[in-house]
Amino acid sequence: MPEQDAIALSSAPVTEESILRDLRALGVQRGDTLIVHTAMSKLGWVCGREPAIVRALLRAVGPFGLLVVPTHSGDNSEPSHWQHPPVPENWFAPVRENMPAYDRRVTPSRGVGRIPECVRTYPGARRSAHPHVSWAAKGWMAAWVLRGHTWRKPCFGMASPLGRFYRRGAKTLLLGVGYDNCTSLHLAEALCPATARKTSGAAVREHGVRRWVSWEDIEFDSDRFPQIGLAYEQAGGVVTQGRIGHAECKLVPIRPLVDFGVQWLAEHPAEDAADATAPAADAAPAQAPAPQPSEALPTA
């Protein structure tokens, strides 16, 4: 959003203090593990830009909380899978041969917004080692939570950082964005036996040598996440709605959302979704019962 439009949207500057007040009103508490997805343009005119937002988020979770953002780098990936935009087939081999190896200190995030980049480069922040779907985190035990996140292991399984966020009772903050941005639902895909799999690739550096590696993992499909989120809410799932600045926001505990998502995906196979027609505007979506916290998935 052009800055002039942000000014026109705002009745007053959005500040670090006002963001902190809004986070508290929404239910963010000290000690929370908070996964944040943002559309900064929806906030209005922010005094201090990205650093002010990040400072407010860090103050909200406190010294024993953990601020987490996705720092995905999807351009370091198998070029034959690229769609937005695709590249010519005769580019595939040169891309594999010349793509710089993932470096958690240097490789920028792509397609996740300005706030994750600010967190990634914030003093004391840590970043995981996965060449596609890394996380950056700052706060209590960040390095421990992000450990071992490499291409050799399932990127979103229970042994990944996302599985650890689940076990820690993390919350997801959707700040000006919808469930289509909710990375936590990839854990539901990983835990659903019906999820398709595909071969992925990336440039990595191991033992000082750059090389192209390939592995098999789940096939992501975030296009269905808005359906899951709507069904979860209509089934009575826990969610708090409010505003931060001028942005509509939702605060969602990921454990019941993921549990619901696993059941919903099992009951709505992807091939059925592809054949289904869009429901009428007044039709209720198919629902699975919203799980209670006591019905959480096994953590082992």
XYZ file of C-alpha atoms in Angstrom:
300
model
C 0.000 0.000 0.000
C 1.379 3.461 -0.890
C 2.243 5.488 2.201
C -0.279 8.184 1.317
C -3.038 5.563 1.298
C -1.898 4.283 4.699
C -2.094 7.816 6.081
C -5.570 8.266 4.621
C -6.684 4.979 6.210
C -5.489 6.007 9.681
C -7.288 8.348 12.038
C -4.109 8.471 14.151
C -0.627 6.961 13.932
C -0.338 3.310 14.874
C 2.444 3.108 17.460
C 4.379 0.475 19.349
C 2.333 1.233 22.464
C -1.010 1.070 20.655
C -0.047 -2.232 19.025
C 0.911 -3.638 22.428
C -2.450 -2.559 23.892
C -4.281 -4.185 20.989
C -2.286 -7.413 21.384
C -3.187 -7.557 25.082
C -6.870 -6.910 24.290
C -6.785 -9.738 21.747
C -5.423 -12.164 24.344
C -1.675 -12.356 23.701
C -0.006 -13.058 27.051
C 3.480 -13.036 28.463
C 5.040 -16.461 28.020
C 3.103 -17.257 24.835
C 4.648 -19.014 21.872
C 3.205 -16.783 19.151
C 3.329 -17.633 15.431
C 2.663 -14.443 13.487
C 1.381 -14.013 9.930
C 0.964 -10.422 8.835
C -0.167 -8.059 6.102
C 1.529 -4.867 7.209
C -0.455 -2.812 4.704
C -3.663 -3.532 6.647
C -2.368 -1.960 9.870
C -2.504 1.641 8.735
C 0.342 4.131 9.077
C 2.811 2.661 11.598
C 5.172 5.031 13.382
C 8.510 3.214 13.222
C 7.468 0.685 10.567
C 8.504 -2.966 10.943
C 10.811 -2.555 13.988
C 7.992 -0.946 16.009
C 5.704 -3.879 15.226
C 8.351 -6.455 16.115
C 9.203 -4.680 19.378
C 5.521 -4.656 20.335
C 5.228 -8.379 19.579
C 8.354 -9.156 21.632
C 7.093 -7.088 24.558
C 3.732 -8.845 24.356
C 5.216 -12.351 24.755
C 7.861 -11.176 27.238
C 11.305 -12.594 28.025
C 9.983 -16.133 28.598
C 7.788 -16.170 25.495
C 8.727 -16.941 21.922
C 7.970 -14.928 18.779
C 7.931 -17.074 15.628
C 7.555 -16.175 11.940
C 7.827 -18.192 8.721
C 10.931 -17.318 6.697
C 10.277 -19.544 3.701
C 12.545 -19.401 0.666
C 10.491 -21.138 -1.998
C 12.640 -19.895 -4.873
C 15.364 -22.352 -3.795
C 13.274 -25.292 -4.991
C 12.710 -27.743 -7.813
C 12.209 -25.476 -10.877
C 9.960 -27.948 -12.685
C 7.357 -27.258 -9.966
C 7.357 -23.462 -10.353
C 3.972 -22.039 -11.350
C 3.753 -18.330 -10.455
C 5.450 -17.827 -12.850
C 6.760 -21.015 -14.490
C 10.086 -21.021 -16.319
C 10.997 -22.733 -19.618
C 11.983 -26.394 -19.376
C 15.451 -25.674 -20.748
C 16.059 -23.509 -17.660
C 15.606 -26.396 -15.202
C 19.168 -27.745 -15.352
C 20.879 -24.310 -15.168
C 18.730 -23.372 -12.161
C 19.668 -26.586 -10.341
C 23.343 -26.050 -11.178
C 23.545 -22.371 -10.209
C 21.054 -21.719 -7.413
C 23.054 -20.484 -4.385
C 23.020 -22.878 -1.446
C 20.658 -22.052 1.389
C 22.372 -20.068 4.127
C 20.243 -19.358 7.183
C 22.192 -16.148 7.837
C 21.967 -14.755 4.298
C 19.136 -16.313 2.266
C 16.190 -13.889 2.314
C 12.635 -15.018 2.890
C 10.248 -14.863 -0.055
C 6.527 -14.226 -0.213
C 5.910 -13.939 3.538
C 6.031 -10.157 3.965
C 8.204 -7.542 5.615
C 7.680 -8.473 9.261
C 9.326 -11.923 8.941
C 12.362 -10.308 7.301
C 12.605 -7.882 10.209
C 12.427 -10.737 12.725
C 14.939 -12.818 10.732
C 17.525 -10.033 10.923
C 16.656 -8.897 14.459
C 19.535 -9.099 16.988
C 19.474 -12.447 18.755
C 16.954 -14.109 16.424
C 17.538 -17.703 15.326
C 16.569 -19.397 12.069
C 16.068 -23.057 11.259
C 18.069 -24.934 8.623
C 15.384 -26.092 6.189
C 16.121 -24.751 2.666
C 12.407 -24.319 1.783
C 10.310 -23.731 4.877
C 12.530 -22.316 7.593
C 11.260 -20.488 10.673
C 12.813 -17.552 12.503
C 12.256 -17.154 16.218
C 13.345 -14.855 19.001
C 12.828 -15.553 22.642
C 12.997 -18.294 25.229
C 14.759 -21.454 23.942
C 14.485 -20.385 20.296
C 17.520 -22.397 19.182
C 16.259 -25.538 20.943
C 12.813 -25.322 19.349
C 14.270 -24.823 15.843
C 16.927 -27.532 16.115
C 17.274 -30.293 13.527
C 14.991 -28.744 10.927
C 16.756 -30.022 7.799
C 15.726 -31.348 4.407
C 16.422 -34.889 5.632
C 13.365 -34.871 7.942
C 9.642 -34.208 7.346
C 9.439 -30.438 7.137
C 6.113 -30.076 8.991
C 5.801 -33.291 11.029
C 5.581 -33.720 14.785
C 9.393 -33.880 15.020
C 9.715 -30.523 13.222
C 9.595 -27.079 14.843
C 5.890 -26.900 13.953
C 5.278 -30.084 15.950
C 7.116 -28.532 18.876
C 4.997 -25.377 18.620
C 1.930 -27.632 18.756
C 3.178 -29.376 21.893
C 4.001 -26.016 23.517
C 0.412 -24.843 23.089
C 1.360 -22.114 20.597
C -1.076 -19.535 19.288
C -1.286 -18.236 15.721
C -1.887 -14.538 15.140
C -3.471 -13.816 11.758
C -2.849 -10.075 11.519
C -4.715 -8.732 8.504
C -4.592 -12.123 6.758
C -6.805 -15.202 6.608
C -6.438 -18.921 7.150
C -4.837 -19.291 3.716
C -1.701 -17.859 5.377
C -1.910 -20.165 8.402
C 1.222 -22.304 8.148
C 0.151 -24.301 11.223
C -2.410 -26.139 9.091
C 0.442 -27.783 7.197
C 0.862 -29.904 10.332
C -2.677 -31.189 9.767
C -1.656 -32.109 6.209
C 1.455 -33.881 7.505
C -0.588 -35.907 10.009
C -3.321 -36.870 7.548
C -2.454 -40.231 5.903
C -4.322 -39.244 2.721
C -2.028 -36.278 1.954
C -0.220 -36.713 -1.362
C 3.562 -36.686 -1.525
C 5.988 -35.296 -4.079
C 9.702 -34.981 -4.751
C 11.282 -31.669 -3.773
C 14.737 -30.264 -4.382
C 17.018 -27.452 -3.232
C 20.599 -26.245 -3.197
C 22.288 -26.843 0.164
C 25.797 -26.685 1.564
C 27.067 -29.694 3.485
C 30.628 -30.147 4.768
C 31.568 -26.996 2.874
C 30.326 -28.295 -0.490
C 27.393 -26.853 -2.400
C 25.142 -29.482 -4.003
C 21.607 -30.023 -5.270
C 19.608 -32.517 -3.197
C 16.207 -34.138 -3.685
C 13.829 -35.670 -1.160
C 10.196 -36.691 -0.753
C 7.763 -34.785 1.444
C 4.091 -33.860 1.588
C 2.493 -31.880 -1.215
C 1.283 -28.595 0.284
C -2.207 -27.357 -0.553
C -3.003 -24.159 1.335
C -5.862 -23.440 -1.078
C -8.094 -25.530 1.199
C -7.092 -23.784 4.426
C -9.852 -21.133 4.263
C -12.427 -23.944 4.108
C -10.880 -25.608 7.135
C -10.776 -22.342 9.071
C -14.403 -21.504 8.277
C -15.580 -24.993 9.213
C -13.537 -24.833 12.442
C -15.132 -21.557 13.476
C -18.659 -22.652 12.560
C -18.164 -25.830 14.566
C -17.383 -23.727 17.652
C -13.595 -23.783 17.515
C -11.694 -21.452 19.815
C -10.783 -18.165 18.121
C -10.570 -14.566 19.347
C -11.251 -11.791 16.864
C -10.324 -8.139 17.159
C -8.248 -5.346 15.660
C -4.620 -4.374 15.788
C -4.326 -0.894 14.397
C -6.758 -0.957 11.491
C -6.217 -4.646 10.693
C -8.814 -7.331 11.349
C -7.098 -10.071 13.356
C -7.667 -13.559 14.694
C -5.828 -15.284 17.534
C -6.141 -19.071 17.319
C -4.616 -21.803 19.508
C -3.009 -24.155 17.015
C -3.622 -27.447 18.833
C -7.418 -27.584 18.454
C -7.166 -26.052 14.966
C -4.691 -28.705 13.809
C -6.683 -31.529 15.427
C -9.793 -30.302 13.629
C -7.863 -29.962 10.377
C -6.640 -33.579 10.497
C -10.207 -34.829 10.852
C -11.566 -32.441 8.202
C -8.930 -33.467 5.658
C -9.627 -37.152 6.295
C -13.334 -36.552 5.656
C -12.748 -34.356 2.566
C -10.137 -36.048 0.331
C -8.438 -33.740 -2.128
C -9.885 -35.513 -5.171
C -13.404 -34.948 -3.816
C -12.655 -31.264 -3.271
C -11.465 -30.908 -6.866
C -14.745 -32.324 -8.179
C -17.010 -30.422 -5.813
C -18.804 -27.291 -6.902
C -18.731 -24.132 -4.789
C -21.504 -24.105 -2.119
C -24.253 -21.515 -2.148
C -23.523 -18.356 -0.154
C -26.070 -19.301 2.520
C -25.075 -22.961 2.701
C -23.284 -24.211 5.792
C -19.921 -25.856 5.079
C -19.357 -29.480 5.897
C -18.191 -29.667 9.480
C -16.307 -31.960 11.760
C -16.794 -31.450 15.486
C -14.358 -28.952 16.928
C -11.986 -30.837 19.241
C -11.475 -29.722 22.793
C -7.945 -29.281 24.163
C -8.253 -32.589 26.031
C -8.636 -34.404 22.683
C -5.205 -33.333 21.463
C -3.146 -35.518 19.175
C -0.489 -37.737 20.762
C 2.750 -35.863 21.353
C 5.026 -38.868 21.103
